[in-house]
mmCIF file with all atom_site columns, C-alpha atoms in Angstrom:
data_model
loop_
_atom_site.group_PDB
_atom_site.id
_atom_site.type_symbol
_atom_site.label_atom_id
_atom_site.label_alt_id
_atom_site.label_comp_id
_atom_site.label_asym_id
_atom_site.label_entity_id
_atom_site.label_seq_id
_atom_site.pdbx_PDB_ins_code
_atom_site.Cartn_x
_atom_site.Cartn_y
_atom_site.Cartn_z
_atom_site.occupancy
_atom_site.B_iso_or_equiv
_atom_site.pdbx_formal_charge
_atom_site.auth_seq_id
_atom_site.auth_comp_id
_atom_site.auth_asym_id
_atom_site.auth_atom_id
_atom_site.pdbx_PDB_model_num
ATOM 1   C CA . UNK A 1 1   ? -12.776 55.218 -56.518 1.00 0.00 ? 1   UNK A CA 1
ATOM 2   C CA . UNK A 1 2   ? -12.876 53.399 -53.234 1.00 0.00 ? 2   UNK A CA 1
ATOM 3   C CA . UNK A 1 3   ? -9.800  51.314 -54.122 1.00 0.00 ? 3   UNK A CA 1
ATOM 4   C CA . UNK A 1 4   ? -7.706  54.457 -54.606 1.00 0.00 ? 4   UNK A CA 1
ATOM 5   C CA . UNK A 1 5   ? -8.945  55.898 -51.331 1.00 0.00 ? 5   UNK A CA 1
ATOM 6   C CA . UNK A 1 6   ? -8.170  52.640 -49.532 1.00 0.00 ? 6   UNK A CA 1
ATOM 7   C CA . UNK A 1 7   ? -4.628  52.749 -50.948 1.00 0.00 ? 7   UNK A CA 1
ATOM 8   C CA . UNK A 1 8   ? -4.205  56.255 -49.527 1.00 0.00 ? 8   UNK A CA 1
ATOM 9   C CA . UNK A 1 9   ? -5.468  55.054 -46.146 1.00 0.00 ? 9   UNK A CA 1
ATOM 10  C CA . UNK A 1 10  ? -2.998  52.131 -46.209 1.00 0.00 ? 10  UNK A CA 1
ATOM 11  C CA . UNK A 1 11  ? -0.190  54.485 -47.239 1.00 0.00 ? 11  UNK A CA 1
ATOM 12  C CA . UNK A 1 12  ? -1.028  56.735 -44.294 1.00 0.00 ? 12  UNK A CA 1
ATOM 13  C CA . UNK A 1 13  ? -0.531  53.781 -41.954 1.00 0.00 ? 13  UNK A CA 1
ATOM 14  C CA . UNK A 1 14  ? 2.740   52.768 -43.655 1.00 0.00 ? 14  UNK A CA 1
ATOM 15  C CA . UNK A 1 15  ? 4.123   56.319 -43.577 1.00 0.00 ? 15  UNK A CA 1
ATOM 16  C CA . UNK A 1 16  ? 3.279   56.717 -39.889 1.00 0.00 ? 16  UNK A CA 1
ATOM 17  C CA . UNK A 1 17  ? 4.690   53.345 -38.908 1.00 0.00 ? 17  UNK A CA 1
ATOM 18  C CA . UNK A 1 18  ? 7.899   53.910 -40.839 1.00 0.00 ? 18  UNK A CA 1
ATOM 19  C CA . UNK A 1 19  ? 8.473   57.338 -39.335 1.00 0.00 ? 19  UNK A CA 1
ATOM 20  C CA . UNK A 1 20  ? 7.901   56.199 -35.766 1.00 0.00 ? 20  UNK A CA 1
ATOM 21  C CA . UNK A 1 21  ? 10.121  53.169 -36.334 1.00 0.00 ? 21  UNK A CA 1
ATOM 22  C CA . UNK A 1 22  ? 12.939  55.328 -37.740 1.00 0.00 ? 22  UNK A CA 1
ATOM 23  C CA . UNK A 1 23  ? 12.769  57.640 -34.751 1.00 0.00 ? 23  UNK A CA 1
ATOM 24  C CA . UNK A 1 24  ? 12.560  54.718 -32.312 1.00 0.00 ? 24  UNK A CA 1
ATOM 25  C CA . UNK A 1 25  ? 15.721  53.137 -33.736 1.00 0.00 ? 25  UNK A CA 1
ATOM 26  C CA . UNK A 1 26  ? 17.499  56.509 -33.729 1.00 0.00 ? 26  UNK A CA 1
ATOM 27  C CA . UNK A 1 27  ? 16.352  57.198 -30.151 1.00 0.00 ? 27  UNK A CA 1
ATOM 28  C CA . UNK A 1 28  ? 17.532  53.774 -29.013 1.00 0.00 ? 28  UNK A CA 1
ATOM 29  C CA . UNK A 1 29  ? 20.965  54.399 -30.495 1.00 0.00 ? 29  UNK A CA 1
ATOM 30  C CA . UNK A 1 30  ? 21.206  57.917 -29.061 1.00 0.00 ? 30  UNK A CA 1
ATOM 31  C CA . UNK A 1 31  ? 20.369  56.667 -25.564 1.00 0.00 ? 31  UNK A CA 1
ATOM 32  C CA . UNK A 1 32  ? 22.746  53.706 -25.675 1.00 0.00 ? 32  UNK A CA 1
ATOM 33  C CA . UNK A 1 33  ? 20.085  51.021 -26.168 1.00 0.00 ? 33  UNK A CA 1
ATOM 34  C CA . UNK A 1 34  ? 20.851  48.399 -28.793 1.00 0.00 ? 34  UNK A CA 1
ATOM 35  C CA . UNK A 1 35  ? 18.030  48.841 -31.336 1.00 0.00 ? 35  UNK A CA 1
ATOM 36  C CA . UNK A 1 36  ? 18.340  45.166 -32.281 1.00 0.00 ? 36  UNK A CA 1
ATOM 37  C CA . UNK A 1 37  ? 17.453  44.370 -28.660 1.00 0.00 ? 37  UNK A CA 1
ATOM 38  C CA . UNK A 1 38  ? 14.332  46.520 -29.016 1.00 0.00 ? 38  UNK A CA 1
ATOM 39  C CA . UNK A 1 39  ? 13.275  44.625 -32.157 1.00 0.00 ? 39  UNK A CA 1
ATOM 40  C CA . UNK A 1 40  ? 13.980  41.338 -30.383 1.00 0.00 ? 40  UNK A CA 1
ATOM 41  C CA . UNK A 1 41  ? 11.885  42.459 -27.402 1.00 0.00 ? 41  UNK A CA 1
ATOM 42  C CA . UNK A 1 42  ? 8.798   43.223 -29.497 1.00 0.00 ? 42  UNK A CA 1
ATOM 43  C CA . UNK A 1 43  ? 9.187   40.260 -31.854 1.00 0.00 ? 43  UNK A CA 1
ATOM 44  C CA . UNK A 1 44  ? 6.385   37.721 -31.605 1.00 0.00 ? 44  UNK A CA 1
ATOM 45  C CA . UNK A 1 45  ? 4.080   39.998 -29.639 1.00 0.00 ? 45  UNK A CA 1
ATOM 46  C CA . UNK A 1 46  ? 1.340   42.302 -30.847 1.00 0.00 ? 46  UNK A CA 1
ATOM 47  C CA . UNK A 1 47  ? 3.819   45.174 -31.283 1.00 0.00 ? 47  UNK A CA 1
ATOM 48  C CA . UNK A 1 48  ? 6.278   43.075 -33.275 1.00 0.00 ? 48  UNK A CA 1
ATOM 49  C CA . UNK A 1 49  ? 4.667   43.574 -36.668 1.00 0.00 ? 49  UNK A CA 1
ATOM 50  C CA . UNK A 1 50  ? 6.472   41.645 -39.417 1.00 0.00 ? 50  UNK A CA 1
ATOM 51  C CA . UNK A 1 51  ? 6.725   44.892 -41.417 1.00 0.00 ? 51  UNK A CA 1
ATOM 52  C CA . UNK A 1 52  ? 8.363   46.636 -38.450 1.00 0.00 ? 52  UNK A CA 1
ATOM 53  C CA . UNK A 1 53  ? 10.794  43.745 -38.080 1.00 0.00 ? 53  UNK A CA 1
ATOM 54  C CA . UNK A 1 54  ? 11.687  43.884 -41.787 1.00 0.00 ? 54  UNK A CA 1
ATOM 55  C CA . UNK A 1 55  ? 12.202  47.636 -42.003 1.00 0.00 ? 55  UNK A CA 1
ATOM 56  C CA . UNK A 1 56  ? 13.664  47.887 -38.493 1.00 0.00 ? 56  UNK A CA 1
ATOM 57  C CA . UNK A 1 57  ? 16.300  45.295 -39.348 1.00 0.00 ? 57  UNK A CA 1
ATOM 58  C CA . UNK A 1 58  ? 17.276  47.364 -42.380 1.00 0.00 ? 58  UNK A CA 1
ATOM 59  C CA . UNK A 1 59  ? 17.668  50.390 -40.110 1.00 0.00 ? 59  UNK A CA 1
ATOM 60  C CA . UNK A 1 60  ? 19.700  48.483 -37.513 1.00 0.00 ? 60  UNK A CA 1
ATOM 61  C CA . UNK A 1 61  ? 21.983  47.107 -40.228 1.00 0.00 ? 61  UNK A CA 1
ATOM 62  C CA . UNK A 1 62  ? 22.083  50.527 -41.938 1.00 0.00 ? 62  UNK A CA 1
ATOM 63  C CA . UNK A 1 63  ? 21.570  48.742 -45.259 1.00 0.00 ? 63  UNK A CA 1
ATOM 64  C CA . UNK A 1 64  ? 18.705  49.665 -47.553 1.00 0.00 ? 64  UNK A CA 1
ATOM 65  C CA . UNK A 1 65  ? 18.331  47.381 -50.579 1.00 0.00 ? 65  UNK A CA 1
ATOM 66  C CA . UNK A 1 66  ? 15.391  48.841 -52.426 1.00 0.00 ? 66  UNK A CA 1
ATOM 67  C CA . UNK A 1 67  ? 12.016  47.172 -52.439 1.00 0.00 ? 67  UNK A CA 1
ATOM 68  C CA . UNK A 1 68  ? 10.183  50.542 -52.554 1.00 0.00 ? 68  UNK A CA 1
ATOM 69  C CA . UNK A 1 69  ? 12.293  53.678 -52.901 1.00 0.00 ? 69  UNK A CA 1
ATOM 70  C CA . UNK A 1 70  ? 12.240  56.690 -50.627 1.00 0.00 ? 70  UNK A CA 1
ATOM 71  C CA . UNK A 1 71  ? 11.417  58.798 -53.709 1.00 0.00 ? 71  UNK A CA 1
ATOM 72  C CA . UNK A 1 72  ? 8.276   56.768 -54.418 1.00 0.00 ? 72  UNK A CA 1
ATOM 73  C CA . UNK A 1 73  ? 7.264   56.682 -50.758 1.00 0.00 ? 73  UNK A CA 1
ATOM 74  C CA . UNK A 1 74  ? 7.698   60.469 -50.587 1.00 0.00 ? 74  UNK A CA 1
ATOM 75  C CA . UNK A 1 75  ? 5.400   60.808 -53.617 1.00 0.00 ? 75  UNK A CA 1
ATOM 76  C CA . UNK A 1 76  ? 2.781   58.621 -51.921 1.00 0.00 ? 76  UNK A CA 1
ATOM 77  C CA . UNK A 1 77  ? 3.090   60.619 -48.695 1.00 0.00 ? 77  UNK A CA 1
ATOM 78  C CA . UNK A 1 78  ? 2.449   63.817 -50.666 1.00 0.00 ? 78  UNK A CA 1
ATOM 79  C CA . UNK A 1 79  ? -0.684  62.247 -52.181 1.00 0.00 ? 79  UNK A CA 1
ATOM 80  C CA . UNK A 1 80  ? -1.894  61.405 -48.673 1.00 0.00 ? 80  UNK A CA 1
ATOM 81  C CA . UNK A 1 81  ? -1.324  64.989 -47.527 1.00 0.00 ? 81  UNK A CA 1
ATOM 82  C CA . UNK A 1 82  ? -3.076  66.410 -50.598 1.00 0.00 ? 82  UNK A CA 1
ATOM 83  C CA . UNK A 1 83  ? -6.091  64.185 -50.029 1.00 0.00 ? 83  UNK A CA 1
ATOM 84  C CA . UNK A 1 84  ? -6.151  65.034 -46.327 1.00 0.00 ? 84  UNK A CA 1
ATOM 85  C CA . UNK A 1 85  ? -6.207  68.757 -47.134 1.00 0.00 ? 85  UNK A CA 1
ATOM 86  C CA . UNK A 1 86  ? -9.061  68.118 -49.584 1.00 0.00 ? 86  UNK A CA 1
ATOM 87  C CA . UNK A 1 87  ? -10.970 66.620 -46.633 1.00 0.00 ? 87  UNK A CA 1
ATOM 88  C CA . UNK A 1 88  ? -10.051 69.401 -44.177 1.00 0.00 ? 88  UNK A CA 1
ATOM 89  C CA . UNK A 1 89  ? -7.675  67.152 -42.221 1.00 0.00 ? 89  UNK A CA 1
ATOM 90  C CA . UNK A 1 90  ? -4.288  68.165 -40.862 1.00 0.00 ? 90  UNK A CA 1
ATOM 91  C CA . UNK A 1 91  ? -2.197  64.991 -40.622 1.00 0.00 ? 91  UNK A CA 1
ATOM 92  C CA . UNK A 1 92  ? 0.725   66.134 -38.474 1.00 0.00 ? 92  UNK A CA 1
ATOM 93  C CA . UNK A 1 93  ? 2.433   62.759 -38.290 1.00 0.00 ? 93  UNK A CA 1
ATOM 94  C CA . UNK A 1 94  ? 2.298   62.315 -42.065 1.00 0.00 ? 94  UNK A CA 1
ATOM 95  C CA . UNK A 1 95  ? 3.704   65.841 -42.452 1.00 0.00 ? 95  UNK A CA 1
ATOM 96  C CA . UNK A 1 96  ? 6.577   65.077 -40.095 1.00 0.00 ? 96  UNK A CA 1
ATOM 97  C CA . UNK A 1 97  ? 7.413   61.816 -41.843 1.00 0.00 ? 97  UNK A CA 1
ATOM 98  C CA . UNK A 1 98  ? 7.257   63.541 -45.227 1.00 0.00 ? 98  UNK A CA 1
ATOM 99  C CA . UNK A 1 99  ? 9.895   65.942 -43.894 1.00 0.00 ? 99  UNK A CA 1
ATOM 100 C CA . UNK A 1 100 ? 12.051  62.935 -42.926 1.00 0.00 ? 100 UNK A CA 1
ATOM 101 C CA . UNK A 1 101 ? 11.673  61.649 -46.492 1.00 0.00 ? 101 UNK A CA 1
ATOM 102 C CA . UNK A 1 102 ? 12.717  65.066 -47.806 1.00 0.00 ? 102 UNK A CA 1
ATOM 103 C CA . UNK A 1 103 ? 15.813  65.072 -45.587 1.00 0.00 ? 103 UNK A CA 1
ATOM 104 C CA . UNK A 1 104 ? 16.774  61.518 -46.568 1.00 0.00 ? 104 UNK A CA 1
ATOM 105 C CA . UNK A 1 105 ? 16.307  62.272 -50.262 1.00 0.00 ? 105 UNK A CA 1
ATOM 106 C CA . UNK A 1 106 ? 18.360  65.475 -49.995 1.00 0.00 ? 106 UNK A CA 1
ATOM 107 C CA . UNK A 1 107 ? 21.104  63.411 -48.327 1.00 0.00 ? 107 UNK A CA 1
ATOM 108 C CA . UNK A 1 108 ? 21.234  61.135 -51.383 1.00 0.00 ? 108 UNK A CA 1
ATOM 109 C CA . UNK A 1 109 ? 18.969  58.272 -50.268 1.00 0.00 ? 109 UNK A CA 1
ATOM 110 C CA . UNK A 1 110 ? 16.128  58.760 -52.744 1.00 0.00 ? 110 UNK A CA 1
ATOM 111 C CA . UNK A 1 111 ? 16.769  55.515 -54.597 1.00 0.00 ? 111 UNK A CA 1
ATOM 112 C CA . UNK A 1 112 ? 17.398  53.552 -51.390 1.00 0.00 ? 112 UNK A CA 1
ATOM 113 C CA . UNK A 1 113 ? 14.561  51.687 -49.722 1.00 0.00 ? 113 UNK A CA 1
ATOM 114 C CA . UNK A 1 114 ? 12.079  53.930 -47.949 1.00 0.00 ? 114 UNK A CA 1
ATOM 115 C CA . UNK A 1 115 ? 13.478  52.648 -44.632 1.00 0.00 ? 115 UNK A CA 1
ATOM 116 C CA . UNK A 1 116 ? 16.422  54.951 -45.361 1.00 0.00 ? 116 UNK A CA 1
ATOM 117 C CA . UNK A 1 117 ? 14.433  57.755 -43.709 1.00 0.00 ? 117 UNK A CA 1
ATOM 118 C CA . UNK A 1 118 ? 16.150  56.386 -40.615 1.00 0.00 ? 118 UNK A CA 1
ATOM 119 C CA . UNK A 1 119 ? 19.267  58.145 -41.933 1.00 0.00 ? 119 UNK A CA 1
ATOM 120 C CA . UNK A 1 120 ? 17.445  61.471 -41.552 1.00 0.00 ? 120 UNK A CA 1
ATOM 121 C CA . UNK A 1 121 ? 16.412  60.627 -37.977 1.00 0.00 ? 121 UNK A CA 1
ATOM 122 C CA . UNK A 1 122 ? 19.661  59.196 -36.608 1.00 0.00 ? 122 UNK A CA 1
ATOM 123 C CA . UNK A 1 123 ? 21.995  61.242 -34.433 1.00 0.00 ? 123 UNK A CA 1
ATOM 124 C CA . UNK A 1 124 ? 24.796  61.705 -36.995 1.00 0.00 ? 124 UNK A CA 1
ATOM 125 C CA . UNK A 1 125 ? 22.234  62.273 -39.791 1.00 0.00 ? 125 UNK A CA 1
ATOM 126 C CA . UNK A 1 126 ? 24.419  60.587 -42.397 1.00 0.00 ? 126 UNK A CA 1
#
């Protein structure tokens, strides 16, 4: 019903946000910018979403205590993509983030928090 569709819509937003955040933190590190400074800069403003602060801090600390695993998030991302295809949509960002989940899971981070997709985006890809 509508509740299930709304959950898929919310998951689309979460997947996109998480993927962009992972790449932003990785890009900051690769270019010599302290990613904690980035999070501090956006904190308190309209871009400093509490969710971004929470997951971004996990990425900066490279510590992923599980509140929602990468495996489960990957499953939800696949459901989003399936539904999008059913509606003749091509969600490129969701596809790209799903690939980050795949890489993180293959690297052994499936049971870590979904923020561990950062590990698939970072320069040393550990």
